Amino acid sequence: MKTEQLYEGKAKKVFMTEDPEQLIVSYKDDATAFNGLKKGTIAGKGVINNRMSNLLMQLLEKAGVPTHFIEELSERETLVKRVSIVPLEVIIRNYSAGSFAKRYGVVEGIRFDEPTIEFSYKNDDLGDPLMNSYHALALKLATKEEIETIKRYAFLVNETLSKFWLECGVILIDFKLEFGRLSDGTIVLADEISPDTCRLWDEKTHEKLDKDRFRRDMGGVEDAYSEVMKRLMENI
Ligand code: TMP
């Protein structure tokens, strides 16, 4: 089914198929942080992220968010709809953490009354700079209508996943989404939803169950990914 490799990213490889509208994504155990400056491996991560992302995307489809997901092919491989990625990283935050806490000089873990949304320009050479929707429009990264659709879907993703993770005893602190355009222009959720792209804290202890353990050399990275996957499987 797989034909030639189209692209290799930091955490995934993408292959062509015989169908020009479909691609195969293959999840690696490789992990990077700080725009590729820090490199490592998280054993078994590819298997967990593939499964988790696929299950969450199916949950989101049911909630009314169209996604690129078609079919899980194996432990690490998934058939997805081919999209052209909108070069925006869409970040939703429910609690202060990470770059937000640093930028505004606040501690992590402050609960917001309303979720926030922000965009980064997906551009490794520039270090994914923060931008607002006017900047995205000025640079023609997306149309006004596309940005409205992306915002609507992103908040719907947040509502759906925050509720689901709480049922697992996990707080969805923040996360990053990427959207793509199908060949007819339809906007769909793409990329992945996993502990690589979400901050997930244990509801009671606030223990970090995500990639921050790798970013911050906290240890217990594999165990955290397994724990969060176990809780997902018990509640999906
Ligand atoms: P930040 O606090 O570092 O801006 O991260 C916000 C969220 O986005 C967090 O859940 C981790 C995720 N994220 C990615 O998925 N990829 C990235 O390159 C970065 C910087 C953050």
PDB file of C-alpha atoms and ligand atoms in Angstrom:
ATOM      1  CA  MET A   1       0.000   0.000   0.000  1.00  0.00           C
ATOM      2  CA  LYS A   2       2.835   2.398   0.966  1.00  0.00           C
ATOM      3  CA  THR A   3       4.691   3.822  -1.995  1.00  0.00           C
ATOM      4  CA  GLU A   4       7.402   6.469  -1.704  1.00  0.00           C
ATOM      5  CA  GLN A   5       8.220   8.484   1.418  1.00  0.00           C
ATOM      6  CA  LEU A   6       6.895  12.004   1.074  1.00  0.00           C
ATOM      7  CA  TYR A   7       8.291  13.580   4.197  1.00  0.00           C
ATOM      8  CA  GLU A   8      10.055  12.835   7.468  1.00  0.00           C
ATOM      9  CA  GLY A   9       9.219  15.039  10.424  1.00  0.00           C
ATOM     10  CA  LYS A  10      10.544  15.043  13.973  1.00  0.00           C
ATOM     11  CA  ALA A  11       8.086  12.426  15.252  1.00  0.00           C
ATOM     12  CA  LYS A  12       6.481  10.934  12.138  1.00  0.00           C
ATOM     13  CA  LYS A  13       7.144   9.799   8.586  1.00  0.00           C
ATOM     14  CA  VAL A  14       4.579  10.327   5.845  1.00  0.00           C
ATOM     15  CA  PHE A  15       4.217   8.016   2.839  1.00  0.00           C
ATOM     16  CA  MET A  16       2.270   8.234  -0.401  1.00  0.00           C
ATOM     17  CA  THR A  17      -0.233   5.526  -1.333  1.00  0.00           C
ATOM     18  CA  GLU A  18      -1.718   4.519  -4.692  1.00  0.00           C
ATOM     19  CA  ASP A  19      -4.574   6.917  -3.927  1.00  0.00           C
ATOM     20  CA  PRO A  20      -3.440  10.552  -4.382  1.00  0.00           C
ATOM     21  CA  GLU A  21      -5.971  11.661  -1.733  1.00  0.00           C
ATOM     22  CA  GLN A  22      -4.639   9.304   0.968  1.00  0.00           C
ATOM     23  CA  LEU A  23      -1.374   9.123   2.907  1.00  0.00           C
ATOM     24  CA  ILE A  24       0.109   6.765   5.475  1.00  0.00           C
ATOM     25  CA  VAL A  25       1.561   8.279   8.642  1.00  0.00           C
ATOM     26  CA  SER A  26       4.128   6.253  10.585  1.00  0.00           C
ATOM     27  CA  TYR A  27       4.813   7.244  14.206  1.00  0.00           C
ATOM     28  CA  LYS A  28       8.417   7.136  15.485  1.00  0.00           C
ATOM     29  CA  ASP A  29       9.773   6.939  19.040  1.00  0.00           C
ATOM     30  CA  ASP A  30      11.961   9.983  18.358  1.00  0.00           C
ATOM     31  CA  ALA A  31      11.354  13.015  20.518  1.00  0.00           C
ATOM     32  CA  THR A  32      12.653  16.555  20.147  1.00  0.00           C
ATOM     33  CA  ALA A  33      12.169  19.740  22.112  1.00  0.00           C
ATOM     34  CA  PHE A  34      13.105  23.401  21.784  1.00  0.00           C
ATOM     35  CA  ASN A  35      12.810  23.377  18.002  1.00  0.00           C
ATOM     36  CA  GLY A  36      14.892  20.242  17.606  1.00  0.00           C
ATOM     37  CA  LEU A  37      17.742  21.375  19.886  1.00  0.00           C
ATOM     38  CA  LYS A  38      17.094  18.575  22.363  1.00  0.00           C
ATOM     39  CA  LYS A  39      16.854  15.088  20.878  1.00  0.00           C
ATOM     40  CA  GLY A  40      15.988  11.734  22.377  1.00  0.00           C
ATOM     41  CA  THR A  41      13.906   8.613  22.211  1.00  0.00           C
ATOM     42  CA  ILE A  42      10.836   7.686  24.197  1.00  0.00           C
ATOM     43  CA  ALA A  43      10.510   3.897  23.902  1.00  0.00           C
ATOM     44  CA  GLY A  44       7.057   2.870  22.727  1.00  0.00           C
ATOM     45  CA  LYS A  45       5.883   6.460  22.188  1.00  0.00           C
ATOM     46  CA  GLY A  46       5.050   5.919  18.517  1.00  0.00           C
ATOM     47  CA  VAL A  47       2.686   3.060  19.330  1.00  0.00           C
ATOM     48  CA  ILE A  48       0.946   5.041  22.091  1.00  0.00           C
ATOM     49  CA  ASN A  49       0.649   8.281  20.100  1.00  0.00           C
ATOM     50  CA  ASN A  50      -0.704   6.478  17.030  1.00  0.00           C
ATOM     51  CA  ARG A  51      -3.406   4.675  19.034  1.00  0.00           C
ATOM     52  CA  MET A  52      -4.266   7.627  21.262  1.00  0.00           C
ATOM     53  CA  SER A  53      -4.474  10.127  18.436  1.00  0.00           C
ATOM     54  CA  ASN A  54      -6.713   7.821  16.405  1.00  0.00           C
ATOM     55  CA  LEU A  55      -9.090   7.144  19.305  1.00  0.00           C
ATOM     56  CA  LEU A  56      -9.326  10.841  20.173  1.00  0.00           C
ATOM     57  CA  MET A  57      -9.889  11.828  16.543  1.00  0.00           C
ATOM     58  CA  GLN A  58     -12.762   9.326  16.326  1.00  0.00           C
ATOM     59  CA  LEU A  59     -14.232  10.827  19.510  1.00  0.00           C
ATOM     60  CA  LEU A  60     -13.919  14.283  17.939  1.00  0.00           C
ATOM     61  CA  GLU A  61     -15.563  13.182  14.685  1.00  0.00           C
ATOM     62  CA  LYS A  62     -18.588  12.111  16.751  1.00  0.00           C
ATOM     63  CA  ALA A  63     -18.584  15.536  18.419  1.00  0.00           C
ATOM     64  CA  GLY A  64     -18.690  17.251  14.998  1.00  0.00           C
ATOM     65  CA  VAL A  65     -15.019  17.998  14.279  1.00  0.00           C
ATOM     66  CA  PRO A  66     -13.959  16.647  10.871  1.00  0.00           C
ATOM     67  CA  THR A  67     -10.500  15.036  10.970  1.00  0.00           C
ATOM     68  CA  HIS A  68      -7.970  13.490   8.602  1.00  0.00           C
ATOM     69  CA  PHE A  69      -8.376  10.032  10.204  1.00  0.00           C
ATOM     70  CA  ILE A  70      -9.394   7.143   7.926  1.00  0.00           C
ATOM     71  CA  GLU A  71      -8.136   3.855   9.392  1.00  0.00           C
ATOM     72  CA  GLU A  72      -5.515   2.496  11.780  1.00  0.00           C
ATOM     73  CA  LEU A  73      -3.357   0.091   9.763  1.00  0.00           C
ATOM     74  CA  SER A  74      -0.958  -1.209  12.410  1.00  0.00           C
ATOM     75  CA  GLU A  75       0.619  -0.362  15.779  1.00  0.00           C
ATOM     76  CA  ARG A  76       2.463   2.585  14.281  1.00  0.00           C
ATOM     77  CA  GLU A  77       0.731   3.297  10.972  1.00  0.00           C
ATOM     78  CA  THR A  78      -2.478   5.093  10.078  1.00  0.00           C
ATOM     79  CA  LEU A  79      -4.191   5.882   6.806  1.00  0.00           C
ATOM     80  CA  VAL A  80      -5.182   9.554   6.672  1.00  0.00           C
ATOM     81  CA  LYS A  81      -6.712  11.965   4.184  1.00  0.00           C
ATOM     82  CA  ARG A  82      -4.128  13.978   2.307  1.00  0.00           C
ATOM     83  CA  VAL A  83      -4.218  17.630   3.323  1.00  0.00           C
ATOM     84  CA  SER A  84      -2.142  20.704   2.764  1.00  0.00           C
ATOM     85  CA  ILE A  85      -1.306  21.867   6.266  1.00  0.00           C
ATOM     86  CA  VAL A  86      -2.358  25.379   7.266  1.00  0.00           C
ATOM     87  CA  PRO A  87       0.970  26.693   8.637  1.00  0.00           C
ATOM     88  CA  LEU A  88      -0.476  27.681  11.993  1.00  0.00           C
ATOM     89  CA  GLU A  89      -0.020  25.955  15.323  1.00  0.00           C
ATOM     90  CA  VAL A  90      -3.265  26.490  17.190  1.00  0.00           C
ATOM     91  CA  ILE A  91      -2.817  26.468  20.958  1.00  0.00           C
ATOM     92  CA  ILE A  92      -5.641  26.337  23.478  1.00  0.00           C
ATOM     93  CA  ARG A  93      -4.959  26.817  27.180  1.00  0.00           C
ATOM     94  CA  ASN A  94      -7.201  26.068  30.152  1.00  0.00           C
ATOM     95  CA  TYR A  95      -4.519  26.585  32.830  1.00  0.00           C
ATOM     96  CA  SER A  96      -1.266  28.577  32.911  1.00  0.00           C
ATOM     97  CA  ALA A  97       1.789  26.522  31.953  1.00  0.00           C
ATOM     98  CA  GLY A  98       4.819  26.442  29.686  1.00  0.00           C
ATOM     99  CA  SER A  99       5.504  29.473  27.517  1.00  0.00           C
ATOM    100  CA  PHE A 100       2.398  31.291  28.849  1.00  0.00           C
ATOM    101  CA  ALA A 101       3.633  31.075  32.450  1.00  0.00           C
ATOM    102  CA  LYS A 102       7.104  32.169  31.371  1.00  0.00           C
ATOM    103  CA  ARG A 103       5.967  35.057  29.141  1.00  0.00           C
ATOM    104  CA  TYR A 104       3.622  36.583  31.712  1.00  0.00           C
ATOM    105  CA  GLY A 105       5.668  35.717  34.815  1.00  0.00           C
ATOM    106  CA  VAL A 106       3.049  33.566  36.544  1.00  0.00           C
ATOM    107  CA  VAL A 107       3.185  30.143  38.167  1.00  0.00           C
ATOM    108  CA  GLU A 108       1.902  27.080  36.352  1.00  0.00           C
ATOM    109  CA  GLY A 109      -1.502  25.673  37.197  1.00  0.00           C
ATOM    110  CA  ILE A 110      -3.688  28.811  37.415  1.00  0.00           C
ATOM    111  CA  ARG A 111      -7.132  27.870  36.132  1.00  0.00           C
ATOM    112  CA  PHE A 112      -8.561  30.327  33.580  1.00  0.00           C
ATOM    113  CA  ASP A 113     -12.237  31.376  33.672  1.00  0.00           C
ATOM    114  CA  GLU A 114     -12.283  31.050  29.868  1.00  0.00           C
ATOM    115  CA  PRO A 115      -9.909  29.080  27.632  1.00  0.00           C
ATOM    116  CA  THR A 116      -7.410  31.111  25.591  1.00  0.00           C
ATOM    117  CA  ILE A 117      -6.465  30.595  21.967  1.00  0.00           C
ATOM    118  CA  GLU A 118      -3.259  31.636  20.236  1.00  0.00           C
ATOM    119  CA  PHE A 119      -1.480  30.950  16.976  1.00  0.00           C
ATOM    120  CA  SER A 120       2.144  30.319  16.103  1.00  0.00           C
ATOM    121  CA  TYR A 121       3.507  30.561  12.590  1.00  0.00           C
ATOM    122  CA  LYS A 122       4.583  26.984  11.800  1.00  0.00           C
ATOM    123  CA  ASN A 123       8.084  27.773  10.594  1.00  0.00           C
ATOM    124  CA  ASP A 124      11.089  25.985  12.126  1.00  0.00           C
ATOM    125  CA  ASP A 125      13.612  28.476  10.680  1.00  0.00           C
ATOM    126  CA  LEU A 126      11.888  31.281  12.584  1.00  0.00           C
ATOM    127  CA  GLY A 127      11.268  29.178  15.711  1.00  0.00           C
ATOM    128  CA  ASP A 128       7.449  29.100  15.313  1.00  0.00           C
ATOM    129  CA  PRO A 129       6.824  32.747  16.317  1.00  0.00           C
ATOM    130  CA  LEU A 130       3.624  33.694  18.112  1.00  0.00           C
ATOM    131  CA  MET A 131       1.152  35.575  15.894  1.00  0.00           C
ATOM    132  CA  ASN A 132      -2.423  36.814  16.026  1.00  0.00           C
ATOM    133  CA  SER A 133      -5.109  36.165  13.421  1.00  0.00           C
ATOM    134  CA  TYR A 134      -4.489  39.549  11.717  1.00  0.00           C
ATOM    135  CA  HIS A 135      -0.843  38.587  11.155  1.00  0.00           C
ATOM    136  CA  ALA A 136      -1.964  35.236   9.733  1.00  0.00           C
ATOM    137  CA  LEU A 137      -4.351  37.059   7.382  1.00  0.00           C
ATOM    138  CA  ALA A 138      -1.680  39.599   6.377  1.00  0.00           C
ATOM    139  CA  LEU A 139       0.696  36.758   5.467  1.00  0.00           C
ATOM    140  CA  LYS A 140      -2.151  34.946   3.643  1.00  0.00           C
ATOM    141  CA  LEU A 141      -1.596  31.821   5.735  1.00  0.00           C
ATOM    142  CA  ALA A 142      -5.377  31.320   5.836  1.00  0.00           C
ATOM    143  CA  THR A 143      -8.549  33.180   4.880  1.00  0.00           C
ATOM    144  CA  LYS A 144     -10.840  34.917   7.357  1.00  0.00           C
ATOM    145  CA  GLU A 145     -13.404  32.150   6.936  1.00  0.00           C
ATOM    146  CA  GLU A 146     -10.775  29.453   7.477  1.00  0.00           C
ATOM    147  CA  ILE A 147      -9.558  31.150  10.657  1.00  0.00           C
ATOM    148  CA  GLU A 148     -13.134  31.363  11.965  1.00  0.00           C
ATOM    149  CA  THR A 149     -13.664  27.652  11.199  1.00  0.00           C
ATOM    150  CA  ILE A 150     -10.355  26.713  12.834  1.00  0.00           C
ATOM    151  CA  LYS A 151     -11.227  28.675  16.000  1.00  0.00           C
ATOM    152  CA  ARG A 152     -14.683  27.093  16.196  1.00  0.00           C
ATOM    153  CA  TYR A 153     -13.267  23.579  15.805  1.00  0.00           C
ATOM    154  CA  ALA A 154     -10.419  24.252  18.257  1.00  0.00           C
ATOM    155  CA  PHE A 155     -12.836  25.292  21.033  1.00  0.00           C
ATOM    156  CA  LEU A 156     -15.052  22.292  20.261  1.00  0.00           C
ATOM    157  CA  VAL A 157     -11.983  20.033  20.523  1.00  0.00           C
ATOM    158  CA  ASN A 158     -11.239  21.641  23.893  1.00  0.00           C
ATOM    159  CA  GLU A 159     -14.773  21.109  25.227  1.00  0.00           C
ATOM    160  CA  THR A 160     -14.844  17.487  24.075  1.00  0.00           C
ATOM    161  CA  LEU A 161     -11.368  16.502  25.211  1.00  0.00           C
ATOM    162  CA  SER A 162     -11.416  18.411  28.535  1.00  0.00           C
ATOM    163  CA  LYS A 163     -14.578  16.519  29.467  1.00  0.00           C
ATOM    164  CA  PHE A 164     -13.199  13.184  28.310  1.00  0.00           C
ATOM    165  CA  TRP A 165      -9.844  13.561  30.086  1.00  0.00           C
ATOM    166  CA  LEU A 166     -11.557  14.574  33.327  1.00  0.00           C
ATOM    167  CA  GLU A 167     -13.456  11.276  33.196  1.00  0.00           C
ATOM    168  CA  CYS A 168      -9.974   9.687  33.144  1.00  0.00           C
ATOM    169  CA  GLY A 169      -8.856  11.722  36.180  1.00  0.00           C
ATOM    170  CA  VAL A 170      -6.687  13.917  33.978  1.00  0.00           C
ATOM    171  CA  ILE A 171      -6.728  17.707  33.530  1.00  0.00           C
ATOM    172  CA  LEU A 172      -6.218  18.962  29.977  1.00  0.00           C
ATOM    173  CA  ILE A 173      -3.959  21.925  30.753  1.00  0.00           C
ATOM    174  CA  ASP A 174      -3.248  23.012  27.168  1.00  0.00           C
ATOM    175  CA  PHE A 175      -2.643  21.558  23.709  1.00  0.00           C
ATOM    176  CA  LYS A 176      -1.562  22.302  20.156  1.00  0.00           C
ATOM    177  CA  LEU A 177      -3.586  21.490  17.049  1.00  0.00           C
ATOM    178  CA  GLU A 178      -2.838  21.637  13.347  1.00  0.00           C
ATOM    179  CA  PHE A 179      -5.452  21.866  10.615  1.00  0.00           C
ATOM    180  CA  GLY A 180      -5.264  21.059   6.920  1.00  0.00           C
ATOM    181  CA  ARG A 181      -7.205  21.619   3.705  1.00  0.00           C
ATOM    182  CA  LEU A 182      -8.546  18.698   1.684  1.00  0.00           C
ATOM    183  CA  SER A 183      -8.257  19.045  -2.098  1.00  0.00           C
ATOM    184  CA  ASP A 184     -11.735  20.658  -2.156  1.00  0.00           C
ATOM    185  CA  GLY A 185     -10.684  23.198   0.481  1.00  0.00           C
ATOM    186  CA  THR A 186     -12.530  21.641   3.420  1.00  0.00           C
ATOM    187  CA  ILE A 187     -10.764  22.331   6.722  1.00  0.00           C
ATOM    188  CA  VAL A 188     -10.087  19.219   8.820  1.00  0.00           C
ATOM    189  CA  LEU A 189      -8.124  18.517  11.998  1.00  0.00           C
ATOM    190  CA  ALA A 190      -4.766  16.924  11.099  1.00  0.00           C
ATOM    191  CA  ASP A 191      -1.421  16.016  12.699  1.00  0.00           C
ATOM    192  CA  GLU A 192      -1.802  14.272  16.079  1.00  0.00           C
ATOM    193  CA  ILE A 193      -3.293  14.608  19.554  1.00  0.00           C
ATOM    194  CA  SER A 194      -1.041  12.908  22.084  1.00  0.00           C
ATOM    195  CA  PRO A 195       1.098  13.516  25.185  1.00  0.00           C
ATOM    196  CA  ASP A 196       3.591  15.095  22.734  1.00  0.00           C
ATOM    197  CA  THR A 197       1.118  17.832  21.883  1.00  0.00           C
ATOM    198  CA  CYS A 198      -0.984  18.151  25.059  1.00  0.00           C
ATOM    199  CA  ARG A 199      -0.203  18.910  28.687  1.00  0.00           C
ATOM    200  CA  LEU A 200      -1.979  16.311  30.790  1.00  0.00           C
ATOM    201  CA  TRP A 201      -1.850  16.486  34.585  1.00  0.00           C
ATOM    202  CA  ASP A 202      -3.169  13.987  37.101  1.00  0.00           C
ATOM    203  CA  GLU A 203      -6.330  15.553  38.523  1.00  0.00           C
ATOM    204  CA  LYS A 204      -5.462  14.884  42.170  1.00  0.00           C
ATOM    205  CA  THR A 205      -1.670  15.103  42.378  1.00  0.00           C
ATOM    206  CA  HIS A 206      -1.033  17.433  39.391  1.00  0.00           C
ATOM    207  CA  GLU A 207       1.703  15.009  38.347  1.00  0.00           C
ATOM    208  CA  LYS A 208       2.748  15.668  34.732  1.00  0.00           C
ATOM    209  CA  LEU A 209       1.755  12.834  32.388  1.00  0.00           C
ATOM    210  CA  ASP A 210       3.108  14.272  29.130  1.00  0.00           C
ATOM    211  CA  LYS A 211       6.156  15.352  27.135  1.00  0.00           C
ATOM    212  CA  ASP A 212       7.129  18.006  29.698  1.00  0.00           C
ATOM    213  CA  ARG A 213       8.824  15.112  31.559  1.00  0.00           C
ATOM    214  CA  PHE A 214      11.145  14.788  28.535  1.00  0.00           C
ATOM    215  CA  ARG A 215      11.480  18.545  27.897  1.00  0.00           C
ATOM    216  CA  ARG A 216      12.438  19.146  31.549  1.00  0.00           C
ATOM    217  CA  ASP A 217      14.491  15.963  32.181  1.00  0.00           C
ATOM    218  CA  MET A 218      12.102  14.846  34.895  1.00  0.00           C
ATOM    219  CA  GLY A 219      12.444  11.084  34.279  1.00  0.00           C
ATOM    220  CA  GLY A 220       9.557   8.621  34.167  1.00  0.00           C
ATOM    221  CA  VAL A 221       8.696   9.642  30.606  1.00  0.00           C
ATOM    222  CA  GLU A 222       7.714   6.187  29.316  1.00  0.00           C
ATOM    223  CA  ASP A 223       5.712   5.464  32.482  1.00  0.00           C
ATOM    224  CA  ALA A 224       3.786   8.723  32.088  1.00  0.00           C
ATOM    225  CA  TYR A 225       2.844   7.926  28.473  1.00  0.00           C
ATOM    226  CA  SER A 226       1.772   4.395  29.498  1.00  0.00           C
ATOM    227  CA  GLU A 227      -0.245   5.665  32.448  1.00  0.00           C
ATOM    228  CA  VAL A 228      -2.184   8.189  30.413  1.00  0.00           C
ATOM    229  CA  MET A 229      -2.814   5.604  27.681  1.00  0.00           C
ATOM    230  CA  LYS A 230      -4.057   3.101  30.265  1.00  0.00           C
ATOM    231  CA  ARG A 231      -6.523   5.649  31.645  1.00  0.00           C
ATOM    232  CA  LEU A 232      -7.735   6.478  28.144  1.00  0.00           C
ATOM    233  CA  MET A 233      -8.324   2.807  27.328  1.00  0.00           C
ATOM    234  CA  GLU A 234     -10.356   2.365  30.540  1.00  0.00           C
ATOM    235  CA  ASN A 235     -12.665   5.250  29.660  1.00  0.00           C
ATOM    236  CA  ILE A 236     -12.989   5.434  25.871  1.00  0.00           C
TER     237      ILE A 236
HETATM  238  P1  TMP B   1       3.957  26.090  25.157  1.00  0.00           P
HETATM  239  O1  TMP B   1       3.449  26.388  26.530  1.00  0.00           O
HETATM  240  O2  TMP B   1       5.388  25.645  25.139  1.00  0.00           O
HETATM  241  O3  TMP B   1       3.689  27.217  24.202  1.00  0.00           O
HETATM  242  O4  TMP B   1       3.116  24.835  24.624  1.00  0.00           O
HETATM  243  C1  TMP B   1       1.721  24.862  24.537  1.00  0.00           C
HETATM  244  C2  TMP B   1       1.198  23.485  24.140  1.00  0.00           C
HETATM  245  O5  TMP B   1       1.600  23.168  22.822  1.00  0.00           O
HETATM  246  C3  TMP B   1       1.698  22.339  25.011  1.00  0.00           C
HETATM  247  O6  TMP B   1       0.613  21.449  25.239  1.00  0.00           O
HETATM  248  C4  TMP B   1       2.743  21.647  24.190  1.00  0.00           C
HETATM  249  C5  TMP B   1       2.327  21.943  22.777  1.00  0.00           C
HETATM  250  N1  TMP B   1       3.458  22.136  21.871  1.00  0.00           N
HETATM  251  C6  TMP B   1       3.587  21.319  20.764  1.00  0.00           C
HETATM  252  O7  TMP B   1       2.777  20.427  20.528  1.00  0.00           O
HETATM  253  N2  TMP B   1       4.644  21.547  19.912  1.00  0.00           N
HETATM  254  C7  TMP B   1       5.550  22.528  20.125  1.00  0.00           C
HETATM  255  O8  TMP B   1       6.480  22.672  19.329  1.00  0.00           O
HETATM  256  C8  TMP B   1       5.396  23.371  21.269  1.00  0.00           C
HETATM  257  C9  TMP B   1       6.370  24.480  21.548  1.00  0.00           C
HETATM  258  C10 TMP B   1       4.323  23.141  22.112  1.00  0.00           C
END
